[in-house]
């Protein structure tokens, strides 16, 4: 199976502008393609996972990735998929986030010897003269067509700022610059980016002639992928200091039955034939598939050693195998105790299982908390220091959150 056919088989391709030519370029390793990442935080999250895996696949087939960091567009904010205006960040914050991104991306993409590039659109966007941009680029865009784009329509009722309205022009200009500077002949993005991407292709055609080669492809579930990065308790980050390898493993171990094979196809590098054999799996076999998914993705992001530790700890919790040494832990100090006691609400809040004491109370009252495997429904339950000796106390909130609480 060629590279493009595999992308299709894995469910990664939704729309293309010229499938035959795109297929030929990818399969022959002649694509120089880019995917953009807005530096809105100091870590990538699992919503970026699909794009990173796609870049790795295409690079393995001989194509050249360009990771475009939106240091310039980050000064504006992308309205796609949003109902409110994104907070404008400082130049210093954006640069810090860009530096963090490259370190994380290097686990997926080989940046050595010209095999890939990381560029920042601040290099050209921040130098643009406003009047020149209006004359040279603005004239190529129809306001009527822009307002028909889905990314703008969903914001019209609540209000779309002129700042955000310029985002499509800026993203289109990115492709134009990348095409001229680096020979970038292909762009990938989520289905919510389709209008912006077509704008880039059209700008190249208008400015450089209809024979200029510029292709667009959208990823089928990139918008859904962004949602993958959010849980009820916050984002699932690729930075181990924000989301531990164990928590990362648990996130994928708990995907829904209907999603596990889809995630295996789209996000892992297991042979497609091996994944297809799992189509008939059901019942307990789906749990095995989830373990495979969690292990493969944790290994990809955090390395094989951390994946092994996370799997061992998870099995210790769910099936009595292994040990609890590698599960997330929190150390209480003497100052956390009052008259030698600490109540369950304080344990939940201090360990990070609940953001506030009131949330902790609600979790306990609703029966969502257990201590060492036993339900804890008494909000006044308190524990002495000896309860946290030995292997510590295993506290669970809901189905996915665990922590081993010990005494320093």
mmCIF file of C-alpha atoms in Angstrom:
data_model
loop_
_atom_site.group_PDB
_atom_site.id
_atom_site.type_symbol
_atom_site.label_atom_id
_atom_site.label_comp_id
_atom_site.label_asym_id
_atom_site.label_seq_id
_atom_site.Cartn_x
_atom_site.Cartn_y
_atom_site.Cartn_z
ATOM 1 C CA UNK A 1 0.000 0.000 0.000
ATOM 2 C CA UNK A 2 1.416 3.387 -1.018
ATOM 3 C CA UNK A 3 1.578 6.300 1.402
ATOM 4 C CA UNK A 4 -1.476 8.161 0.115
ATOM 5 C CA UNK A 5 -3.586 5.003 -0.021
ATOM 6 C CA UNK A 6 -2.606 4.277 3.568
ATOM 7 C CA UNK A 7 -3.667 7.766 4.648
ATOM 8 C CA UNK A 8 -7.068 7.118 3.082
ATOM 9 C CA UNK A 9 -7.328 3.645 4.630
ATOM 10 C CA UNK A 10 -6.583 5.091 8.045
ATOM 11 C CA UNK A 11 -9.385 7.643 7.652
ATOM 12 C CA UNK A 12 -7.142 10.694 7.568
ATOM 13 C CA UNK A 13 -8.190 12.371 4.319
ATOM 14 C CA UNK A 14 -11.454 14.278 3.955
ATOM 15 C CA UNK A 15 -11.103 16.673 1.005
ATOM 16 C CA UNK A 16 -8.480 17.435 -1.615
ATOM 17 C CA UNK A 17 -8.262 19.906 -4.470
ATOM 18 C CA UNK A 18 -6.523 17.619 -6.994
ATOM 19 C CA UNK A 19 -6.410 14.052 -5.779
ATOM 20 C CA UNK A 20 -4.452 12.485 -8.630
ATOM 21 C CA UNK A 21 -1.625 15.001 -8.489
ATOM 22 C CA UNK A 22 -1.575 15.015 -4.689
ATOM 23 C CA UNK A 23 -1.442 11.215 -4.635
ATOM 24 C CA UNK A 24 1.459 11.196 -7.091
ATOM 25 C CA UNK A 25 3.455 13.798 -5.175
ATOM 26 C CA UNK A 26 3.010 12.083 -1.808
ATOM 27 C CA UNK A 27 3.728 8.583 -3.083
ATOM 28 C CA UNK A 28 6.878 9.773 -4.859
ATOM 29 C CA UNK A 29 8.090 11.735 -1.852
ATOM 30 C CA UNK A 30 7.926 15.066 -3.694
ATOM 31 C CA UNK A 31 5.628 16.945 -1.341
ATOM 32 C CA UNK A 32 6.967 19.821 0.726
ATOM 33 C CA UNK A 33 4.005 20.413 2.988
ATOM 34 C CA UNK A 34 3.132 22.503 6.003
ATOM 35 C CA UNK A 35 0.815 22.298 8.969
ATOM 36 C CA UNK A 36 0.308 25.306 11.217
ATOM 37 C CA UNK A 37 0.349 25.393 15.017
ATOM 38 C CA UNK A 38 -0.811 28.484 16.914
ATOM 39 C CA UNK A 39 1.271 28.914 20.084
ATOM 40 C CA UNK A 40 -1.641 29.493 22.469
ATOM 41 C CA UNK A 41 0.000 27.499 25.302
ATOM 42 C CA UNK A 42 3.467 26.322 26.305
ATOM 43 C CA UNK A 43 2.679 22.721 25.399
ATOM 44 C CA UNK A 44 1.041 20.830 22.584
ATOM 45 C CA UNK A 45 -1.941 18.675 23.583
ATOM 46 C CA UNK A 46 -3.568 15.538 22.206
ATOM 47 C CA UNK A 47 -5.640 17.668 19.865
ATOM 48 C CA UNK A 48 -2.416 18.241 17.914
ATOM 49 C CA UNK A 49 -1.640 14.533 17.899
ATOM 50 C CA UNK A 50 -3.182 13.712 14.540
ATOM 51 C CA UNK A 51 -1.231 16.427 12.764
ATOM 52 C CA UNK A 52 2.049 15.321 14.348
ATOM 53 C CA UNK A 53 1.463 11.678 13.430
ATOM 54 C CA UNK A 54 0.548 12.665 9.871
ATOM 55 C CA UNK A 55 3.753 14.691 9.528
ATOM 56 C CA UNK A 56 5.763 11.718 10.762
ATOM 57 C CA UNK A 57 4.071 9.345 8.297
ATOM 58 C CA UNK A 58 4.683 11.628 5.344
ATOM 59 C CA UNK A 59 8.299 12.232 6.333
ATOM 60 C CA UNK A 60 8.865 8.478 6.568
ATOM 61 C CA UNK A 61 7.682 8.281 2.936
ATOM 62 C CA UNK A 62 10.317 10.822 1.843
ATOM 63 C CA UNK A 63 8.253 13.996 1.956
ATOM 64 C CA UNK A 64 9.460 17.176 3.697
ATOM 65 C CA UNK A 65 7.400 18.656 6.549
ATOM 66 C CA UNK A 66 7.344 22.299 7.514
ATOM 67 C CA UNK A 67 6.029 22.967 11.004
ATOM 68 C CA UNK A 68 4.709 26.512 10.837
ATOM 69 C CA UNK A 69 4.523 28.180 14.228
ATOM 70 C CA UNK A 70 1.998 30.996 14.293
ATOM 71 C CA UNK A 71 4.025 33.637 16.060
ATOM 72 C CA UNK A 72 2.400 36.220 13.801
ATOM 73 C CA UNK A 73 -1.134 34.857 13.530
ATOM 74 C CA UNK A 74 -0.977 34.203 17.274
ATOM 75 C CA UNK A 75 -0.995 37.986 17.686
ATOM 76 C CA UNK A 76 -4.476 37.968 16.107
ATOM 77 C CA UNK A 77 -6.189 34.706 17.033
ATOM 78 C CA UNK A 78 -8.016 32.204 14.859
ATOM 79 C CA UNK A 79 -11.843 32.509 14.955
ATOM 80 C CA UNK A 80 -12.307 28.959 13.623
ATOM 81 C CA UNK A 81 -14.246 26.767 16.010
ATOM 82 C CA UNK A 82 -14.606 29.538 18.583
ATOM 83 C CA UNK A 83 -17.538 31.482 19.967
ATOM 84 C CA UNK A 84 -15.469 34.137 21.729
ATOM 85 C CA UNK A 85 -12.409 36.222 20.998
ATOM 86 C CA UNK A 86 -9.083 34.677 21.974
ATOM 87 C CA UNK A 87 -6.969 36.604 24.450
ATOM 88 C CA UNK A 88 -4.121 38.482 22.749
ATOM 89 C CA UNK A 89 -0.711 37.274 24.006
ATOM 90 C CA UNK A 90 2.524 39.180 24.436
ATOM 91 C CA UNK A 91 5.451 38.693 22.057
ATOM 92 C CA UNK A 92 7.488 37.161 24.895
ATOM 93 C CA UNK A 93 4.791 34.606 25.733
ATOM 94 C CA UNK A 94 4.417 33.620 22.096
ATOM 95 C CA UNK A 95 8.169 33.118 21.689
ATOM 96 C CA UNK A 96 8.347 30.984 24.843
ATOM 97 C CA UNK A 97 5.509 28.800 23.577
ATOM 98 C CA UNK A 98 7.196 28.448 20.176
ATOM 99 C CA UNK A 99 10.395 27.214 21.836
ATOM 100 C CA UNK A 100 8.431 24.625 23.828
ATOM 101 C CA UNK A 101 6.671 23.385 20.693
ATOM 102 C CA UNK A 102 9.892 22.627 18.825
ATOM 103 C CA UNK A 103 11.229 20.523 21.673
ATOM 104 C CA UNK A 104 8.055 18.432 21.749
ATOM 105 C CA UNK A 105 7.771 18.143 17.963
ATOM 106 C CA UNK A 106 11.282 16.728 17.770
ATOM 107 C CA UNK A 107 9.958 13.483 19.242
ATOM 108 C CA UNK A 108 7.865 13.044 16.110
ATOM 109 C CA UNK A 109 9.742 14.850 13.352
ATOM 110 C CA UNK A 110 13.373 14.567 12.277
ATOM 111 C CA UNK A 111 14.653 18.124 11.829
ATOM 112 C CA UNK A 112 18.219 17.057 10.965
ATOM 113 C CA UNK A 113 20.025 17.570 7.643
ATOM 114 C CA UNK A 114 17.260 19.502 5.929
ATOM 115 C CA UNK A 115 14.702 16.714 6.421
ATOM 116 C CA UNK A 116 12.184 19.098 7.964
ATOM 117 C CA UNK A 117 11.851 22.740 8.902
ATOM 118 C CA UNK A 118 10.309 24.769 11.644
ATOM 119 C CA UNK A 119 9.508 28.348 10.695
ATOM 120 C CA UNK A 120 7.659 31.175 12.387
ATOM 121 C CA UNK A 121 5.223 33.303 10.399
ATOM 122 C CA UNK A 122 6.180 36.268 12.556
ATOM 123 C CA UNK A 123 9.254 36.466 10.281
ATOM 124 C CA UNK A 124 7.100 37.882 7.498
ATOM 125 C CA UNK A 125 3.753 38.875 8.987
ATOM 126 C CA UNK A 126 5.164 41.293 11.547
ATOM 127 C CA UNK A 127 7.139 43.106 8.852
ATOM 128 C CA UNK A 128 4.185 43.726 6.552
ATOM 129 C CA UNK A 129 3.214 47.273 5.664
ATOM 130 C CA UNK A 130 -0.541 47.619 6.105
ATOM 131 C CA UNK A 131 -1.187 49.597 2.923
ATOM 132 C CA UNK A 132 0.999 47.249 0.869
ATOM 133 C CA UNK A 133 -0.905 44.266 2.269
ATOM 134 C CA UNK A 134 -4.235 45.836 1.326
ATOM 135 C CA UNK A 135 -3.052 46.544 -2.227
ATOM 136 C CA UNK A 136 -1.133 43.327 -2.906
ATOM 137 C CA UNK A 137 -3.154 40.756 -0.980
ATOM 138 C CA UNK A 138 -6.470 42.274 0.079
ATOM 139 C CA UNK A 139 -7.447 42.874 -3.534
ATOM 140 C CA UNK A 140 -7.393 39.099 -4.124
ATOM 141 C CA UNK A 141 -10.154 38.389 -1.591
ATOM 142 C CA UNK A 142 -13.906 38.827 -1.920
ATOM 143 C CA UNK A 143 -15.592 39.914 1.325
ATOM 144 C CA UNK A 144 -18.781 38.189 0.194
ATOM 145 C CA UNK A 145 -16.935 34.888 -0.181
ATOM 146 C CA UNK A 146 -15.186 35.333 3.146
ATOM 147 C CA UNK A 147 -18.459 35.888 4.994
ATOM 148 C CA UNK A 148 -19.806 32.640 3.556
ATOM 149 C CA UNK A 149 -16.944 30.714 5.193
ATOM 150 C CA UNK A 150 -18.086 28.553 8.095
ATOM 151 C CA UNK A 151 -15.363 29.872 10.395
ATOM 152 C CA UNK A 152 -16.893 33.365 10.146
ATOM 153 C CA UNK A 153 -20.585 32.464 9.995
ATOM 154 C CA UNK A 154 -20.515 30.827 13.426
ATOM 155 C CA UNK A 155 -19.165 34.029 14.951
ATOM 156 C CA UNK A 156 -21.444 36.574 13.279
ATOM 157 C CA UNK A 157 -24.205 36.434 15.885
ATOM 158 C CA UNK A 158 -21.891 37.043 18.844
ATOM 159 C CA UNK A 159 -19.691 39.475 16.998
ATOM 160 C CA UNK A 160 -16.618 39.094 14.839
ATOM 161 C CA UNK A 161 -13.851 41.630 15.381
ATOM 162 C CA UNK A 162 -12.036 43.155 12.416
ATOM 163 C CA UNK A 163 -8.851 41.799 14.008
ATOM 164 C CA UNK A 164 -10.104 38.230 13.641
ATOM 165 C CA UNK A 165 -11.619 38.929 10.234
ATOM 166 C CA UNK A 166 -8.075 39.341 8.922
ATOM 167 C CA UNK A 167 -7.058 35.836 10.005
ATOM 168 C CA UNK A 168 -8.016 34.205 6.693
ATOM 169 C CA UNK A 169 -5.911 36.687 4.758
ATOM 170 C CA UNK A 170 -2.955 36.127 7.067
ATOM 171 C CA UNK A 171 -3.174 32.324 6.844
ATOM 172 C CA UNK A 172 -3.507 32.508 3.072
ATOM 173 C CA UNK A 173 -0.469 34.762 2.943
ATOM 174 C CA UNK A 174 1.462 32.165 4.945
ATOM 175 C CA UNK A 175 1.031 29.593 2.164
ATOM 176 C CA UNK A 176 2.015 32.198 -0.439
ATOM 177 C CA UNK A 177 5.225 32.999 1.487
ATOM 178 C CA UNK A 178 6.061 29.350 2.174
ATOM 179 C CA UNK A 179 5.539 28.530 -1.509
ATOM 180 C CA UNK A 180 7.972 31.229 -2.602
ATOM 181 C CA UNK A 181 10.550 30.869 0.176
ATOM 182 C CA UNK A 182 10.755 27.101 0.590
ATOM 183 C CA UNK A 183 8.970 25.526 -2.363
ATOM 184 C CA UNK A 184 6.079 24.460 -0.156
ATOM 185 C CA UNK A 185 3.592 22.868 -2.560
ATOM 186 C CA UNK A 186 1.031 21.368 -0.191
ATOM 187 C CA UNK A 187 -0.863 22.358 2.952
ATOM 188 C CA UNK A 188 -2.728 20.239 5.464
ATOM 189 C CA UNK A 189 -5.292 21.391 7.997
ATOM 190 C CA UNK A 190 -8.504 20.504 9.762
ATOM 191 C CA UNK A 191 -11.934 20.583 8.176
ATOM 192 C CA UNK A 192 -12.567 23.859 10.012
ATOM 193 C CA UNK A 193 -9.616 25.353 8.091
ATOM 194 C CA UNK A 194 -10.855 24.489 4.606
ATOM 195 C CA UNK A 195 -11.880 28.030 3.627
ATOM 196 C CA UNK A 196 -8.594 29.484 4.864
ATOM 197 C CA UNK A 197 -6.627 26.878 2.969
ATOM 198 C CA UNK A 198 -8.522 27.436 -0.267
ATOM 199 C CA UNK A 199 -7.775 31.128 0.193
ATOM 200 C CA UNK A 200 -4.059 30.344 0.199
ATOM 201 C CA UNK A 201 -4.301 28.217 -2.927
ATOM 202 C CA UNK A 202 -6.284 30.943 -4.698
ATOM 203 C CA UNK A 203 -3.833 33.657 -3.626
ATOM 204 C CA UNK A 204 -0.927 31.738 -5.173
ATOM 205 C CA UNK A 205 -2.901 31.259 -8.377
ATOM 206 C CA UNK A 206 -3.871 34.940 -8.543
ATOM 207 C CA UNK A 207 -0.382 36.239 -7.786
ATOM 208 C CA UNK A 208 1.800 33.692 -9.586
ATOM 209 C CA UNK A 209 -0.419 32.338 -12.325
ATOM 210 C CA UNK A 210 -2.675 29.340 -12.776
ATOM 211 C CA UNK A 211 0.254 27.005 -13.438
ATOM 212 C CA UNK A 212 1.642 27.487 -9.936
ATOM 213 C CA UNK A 213 1.327 24.229 -8.041
ATOM 214 C CA UNK A 214 -0.349 24.565 -4.662
ATOM 215 C CA UNK A 215 -2.420 21.792 -3.174
ATOM 216 C CA UNK A 216 -4.715 21.572 -0.152
ATOM 217 C CA UNK A 217 -5.787 18.605 1.911
ATOM 218 C CA UNK A 218 -7.918 18.522 5.035
ATOM 219 C CA UNK A 219 -7.765 15.964 7.791
ATOM 220 C CA UNK A 220 -11.054 14.233 8.406
ATOM 221 C CA UNK A 221 -11.160 14.578 12.178
ATOM 222 C CA UNK A 222 -8.848 17.441 13.011
ATOM 223 C CA UNK A 223 -11.695 19.431 14.564
ATOM 224 C CA UNK A 224 -12.666 16.369 16.589
ATOM 225 C CA UNK A 225 -8.990 15.933 17.352
ATOM 226 C CA UNK A 226 -8.929 19.354 18.976
ATOM 227 C CA UNK A 227 -11.753 18.194 21.234
ATOM 228 C CA UNK A 228 -9.644 15.176 22.166
ATOM 229 C CA UNK A 229 -7.341 17.562 23.972
ATOM 230 C CA UNK A 230 -10.021 18.566 26.470
ATOM 231 C CA UNK A 231 -11.488 16.588 29.336
ATOM 232 C CA UNK A 232 -13.771 17.572 32.166
ATOM 233 C CA UNK A 233 -10.753 18.426 34.297
ATOM 234 C CA UNK A 234 -8.765 20.305 31.642
ATOM 235 C CA UNK A 235 -6.405 19.643 28.778
ATOM 236 C CA UNK A 236 -4.403 16.474 28.118
ATOM 237 C CA UNK A 237 -0.949 17.824 27.387
ATOM 238 C CA UNK A 238 2.092 16.232 25.775
ATOM 239 C CA UNK A 239 4.309 17.890 28.401
ATOM 240 C CA UNK A 240 4.865 15.326 31.204
ATOM 241 C CA UNK A 241 4.967 18.147 33.751
ATOM 242 C CA UNK A 242 1.392 19.060 32.850
ATOM 243 C CA UNK A 243 -0.021 15.581 32.171
ATOM 244 C CA UNK A 244 1.993 12.708 33.624
ATOM 245 C CA UNK A 245 2.743 9.664 31.437
ATOM 246 C CA UNK A 246 0.374 7.658 33.644
ATOM 247 C CA UNK A 247 -2.459 10.172 33.164
ATOM 248 C CA UNK A 248 -1.698 10.264 29.444
ATOM 249 C CA UNK A 249 -1.868 6.464 29.287
ATOM 250 C CA UNK A 250 -5.113 6.450 31.256
ATOM 251 C CA UNK A 251 -6.688 8.982 28.906
ATOM 252 C CA UNK A 252 -6.243 6.655 25.938
ATOM 253 C CA UNK A 253 -6.998 3.530 27.995
ATOM 254 C CA UNK A 254 -10.450 5.016 28.661
ATOM 255 C CA UNK A 255 -11.493 5.985 25.138
ATOM 256 C CA UNK A 256 -14.970 4.819 24.139
ATOM 257 C CA UNK A 257 -15.485 1.403 22.590
ATOM 258 C CA UNK A 258 -16.663 3.037 19.362
ATOM 259 C CA UNK A 259 -13.466 5.115 19.060
ATOM 260 C CA UNK A 260 -10.664 2.698 19.890
ATOM 261 C CA UNK A 261 -10.155 1.234 16.393
ATOM 262 C CA UNK A 262 -10.506 4.650 14.803
ATOM 263 C CA UNK A 263 -7.769 5.975 17.094
ATOM 264 C CA UNK A 264 -5.561 2.954 16.410
ATOM 265 C CA UNK A 265 -5.828 3.555 12.675
ATOM 266 C CA UNK A 266 -5.320 7.297 12.755
ATOM 267 C CA UNK A 267 -2.765 7.730 15.523
ATOM 268 C CA UNK A 268 -0.584 4.621 15.832
ATOM 269 C CA UNK A 269 2.017 3.226 13.471
ATOM 270 C CA UNK A 270 0.853 -0.364 13.818
ATOM 271 C CA UNK A 271 0.334 -2.088 10.438
ATOM 272 C CA UNK A 272 -3.136 -1.394 9.080
ATOM 273 C CA UNK A 273 -3.598 -5.140 8.538
ATOM 274 C CA UNK A 274 -3.055 -5.809 12.240
ATOM 275 C CA UNK A 275 -5.632 -3.186 13.170
ATOM 276 C CA UNK A 276 -8.133 -4.513 10.632
ATOM 277 C CA UNK A 277 -7.954 -7.907 12.366
ATOM 278 C CA UNK A 278 -9.335 -6.206 15.495
ATOM 279 C CA UNK A 279 -12.555 -5.223 13.702
ATOM 280 C CA UNK A 280 -14.257 -8.361 15.002
ATOM 281 C CA UNK A 281 -13.094 -7.848 18.588
ATOM 282 C CA UNK A 282 -15.719 -7.229 21.228
ATOM 283 C CA UNK A 283 -16.233 -7.418 24.970
ATOM 284 C CA UNK A 284 -12.990 -7.910 26.909
ATOM 285 C CA UNK A 285 -11.017 -7.898 23.655
ATOM 286 C CA UNK A 286 -11.822 -4.200 23.255
ATOM 287 C CA UNK A 287 -10.077 -3.572 26.571
ATOM 288 C CA UNK A 288 -7.015 -5.284 25.110
ATOM 289 C CA UNK A 289 -7.258 -2.979 22.090
ATOM 290 C CA UNK A 290 -7.435 0.021 24.421
ATOM 291 C CA UNK A 291 -4.317 -1.169 26.237
ATOM 292 C CA UNK A 292 -2.515 -1.450 22.905
ATOM 293 C CA UNK A 293 -3.638 2.061 21.924
ATOM 294 C CA UNK A 294 -2.600 3.585 25.265
ATOM 295 C CA UNK A 295 0.771 1.847 25.244
ATOM 296 C CA UNK A 296 1.637 2.766 21.651
ATOM 297 C CA UNK A 297 0.740 6.431 22.044
ATOM 298 C CA UNK A 298 2.457 6.783 25.425
ATOM 299 C CA UNK A 299 5.585 5.207 23.929
ATOM 300 C CA UNK A 300 5.440 7.618 21.016
ATOM 301 C CA UNK A 301 5.188 10.709 23.240
ATOM 302 C CA UNK A 302 7.097 9.730 26.387
ATOM 303 C CA UNK A 303 9.286 6.806 25.350
ATOM 304 C CA UNK A 304 9.133 3.048 25.888
ATOM 305 C CA UNK A 305 10.309 3.126 29.513
ATOM 306 C CA UNK A 306 7.551 5.511 30.606
ATOM 307 C CA UNK A 307 4.984 3.529 28.621
ATOM 308 C CA UNK A 308 6.006 0.353 30.450
ATOM 309 C CA UNK A 309 5.748 2.109 33.821
ATOM 310 C CA UNK A 310 2.327 3.538 33.022
ATOM 311 C CA UNK A 311 0.994 0.183 31.849
ATOM 312 C CA UNK A 312 2.311 -1.583 34.942
ATOM 313 C CA UNK A 313 0.696 0.963 37.236
ATOM 314 C CA UNK A 314 -2.609 0.826 35.345
ATOM 315 C CA UNK A 315 -2.749 -2.963 35.545
ATOM 316 C CA UNK A 316 -2.026 -2.787 39.260
ATOM 317 C CA UNK A 317 -5.073 -0.581 39.707
ATOM 318 C CA UNK A 318 -7.496 -2.411 37.440
ATOM 319 C CA UNK A 319 -6.535 -6.064 37.542
ATOM 320 C CA UNK A 320 -4.288 -6.558 40.554
ATOM 321 C CA UNK A 321 -1.184 -7.148 38.434
ATOM 322 C CA UNK A 322 2.102 -5.274 38.858
ATOM 323 C CA UNK A 323 2.753 -2.594 41.485
ATOM 324 C CA UNK A 324 1.714 0.943 42.294
ATOM 325 C CA UNK A 325 5.188 2.439 42.255
ATOM 326 C CA UNK A 326 4.737 4.362 38.995
ATOM 327 C CA UNK A 327 1.277 5.825 39.430
ATOM 328 C CA UNK A 328 0.867 9.592 40.070
ATOM 329 C CA UNK A 329 1.565 10.495 43.677
ATOM 330 C CA UNK A 330 1.267 13.417 46.051
ATOM 331 C CA UNK A 331 3.112 13.991 49.322
ATOM 332 C CA UNK A 332 1.357 15.555 52.268
ATOM 333 C CA UNK A 333 3.391 17.555 54.765
ATOM 334 C CA UNK A 334 2.983 18.082 58.489
ATOM 335 C CA UNK A 335 1.376 21.453 57.796
ATOM 336 C CA UNK A 336 -1.492 19.741 55.932
ATOM 337 C CA UNK A 337 -2.763 18.163 59.160
ATOM 338 C CA UNK A 338 -4.869 19.791 61.881
ATOM 339 C CA UNK A 339 -4.641 18.075 65.256
ATOM 340 C CA UNK A 340 -3.087 15.097 63.488
ATOM 341 C CA UNK A 341 -6.005 14.704 61.064
ATOM 342 C CA UNK A 342 -6.840 15.623 57.460
ATOM 343 C CA UNK A 343 -10.312 15.266 55.958
ATOM 344 C CA UNK A 344 -11.162 13.676 52.618
ATOM 345 C CA UNK A 345 -12.070 17.017 51.034
ATOM 346 C CA UNK A 346 -8.611 18.392 51.784
ATOM 347 C CA UNK A 347 -6.987 15.226 50.444
ATOM 348 C CA UNK A 348 -8.895 15.564 47.162
ATOM 349 C CA UNK A 349 -8.086 19.247 46.763
ATOM 350 C CA UNK A 350 -4.422 19.129 47.800
ATOM 351 C CA UNK A 351 -3.668 16.092 45.615
ATOM 352 C CA UNK A 352 -5.200 17.796 42.580
ATOM 353 C CA UNK A 353 -8.086 15.354 42.174
ATOM 354 C CA UNK A 354 -10.541 18.209 42.754
ATOM 355 C CA UNK A 355 -9.897 21.870 41.892
ATOM 356 C CA UNK A 356 -11.828 23.262 44.882
ATOM 357 C CA UNK A 357 -13.154 22.094 48.210
ATOM 358 C CA UNK A 358 -16.736 22.568 47.047
ATOM 359 C CA UNK A 359 -16.064 20.401 43.998
ATOM 360 C CA UNK A 360 -14.516 17.773 46.274
ATOM 361 C CA UNK A 361 -17.642 17.838 48.459
ATOM 362 C CA UNK A 362 -19.831 17.305 45.410
ATOM 363 C CA UNK A 363 -17.698 14.375 44.241
ATOM 364 C CA UNK A 364 -17.951 12.650 47.621
ATOM 365 C CA UNK A 365 -21.696 13.254 47.991
ATOM 366 C CA UNK A 366 -22.333 11.841 44.513
ATOM 367 C CA UNK A 367 -20.438 8.635 45.292
ATOM 368 C CA UNK A 368 -17.568 9.322 42.938
ATOM 369 C CA UNK A 369 -14.719 8.912 45.448
ATOM 370 C CA UNK A 370 -13.053 5.807 46.831
ATOM 371 C CA UNK A 371 -10.163 5.255 49.228
ATOM 372 C CA UNK A 372 -8.050 2.108 48.879
ATOM 373 C CA UNK A 373 -10.809 0.570 46.772
ATOM 374 C CA UNK A 374 -13.634 1.317 49.214
ATOM 375 C CA UNK A 375 -16.328 3.943 48.474
ATOM 376 C CA UNK A 376 -16.073 7.102 50.569
ATOM 377 C CA UNK A 377 -19.427 8.921 50.874
ATOM 378 C CA UNK A 378 -18.855 10.780 54.142
ATOM 379 C CA UNK A 379 -17.684 14.343 53.590
ATOM 380 C CA UNK A 380 -16.472 14.422 57.211
ATOM 381 C CA UNK A 381 -14.233 11.370 56.812
ATOM 382 C CA UNK A 382 -10.779 12.155 58.258
ATOM 383 C CA UNK A 383 -7.482 10.295 58.371
ATOM 384 C CA UNK A 384 -4.475 10.259 60.656
ATOM 385 C CA UNK A 385 -0.858 10.351 59.528
ATOM 386 C CA UNK A 386 -0.490 6.590 59.794
ATOM 387 C CA UNK A 387 -3.062 6.137 57.000
ATOM 388 C CA UNK A 388 -0.490 7.487 54.556
ATOM 389 C CA UNK A 389 2.421 5.304 55.598
ATOM 390 C CA UNK A 390 3.722 2.241 53.765
ATOM 391 C CA UNK A 391 2.449 2.213 50.185
ATOM 392 C CA UNK A 392 0.311 5.277 50.863
ATOM 393 C CA UNK A 393 -3.397 5.801 50.330
ATOM 394 C CA UNK A 394 -4.882 5.204 46.869
ATOM 395 C CA UNK A 395 -7.569 7.806 46.240
ATOM 396 C CA UNK A 396 -9.807 7.589 43.198
ATOM 397 C CA UNK A 397 -12.151 10.235 41.784
ATOM 398 C CA UNK A 398 -14.493 9.116 39.046
ATOM 399 C CA UNK A 399 -13.419 6.403 36.627
ATOM 400 C CA UNK A 400 -10.169 7.932 35.384
ATOM 401 C CA UNK A 401 -8.456 9.903 38.138
ATOM 402 C CA UNK A 402 -6.164 8.180 40.643
ATOM 403 C CA UNK A 403 -3.433 9.339 42.949
ATOM 404 C CA UNK A 404 -1.264 7.704 45.595
ATOM 405 C CA UNK A 405 -1.141 10.001 48.621
ATOM 406 C CA UNK A 406 1.821 9.608 50.970
ATOM 407 C CA UNK A 407 3.358 11.486 53.878
ATOM 408 C CA UNK A 408 6.630 13.329 53.261
#
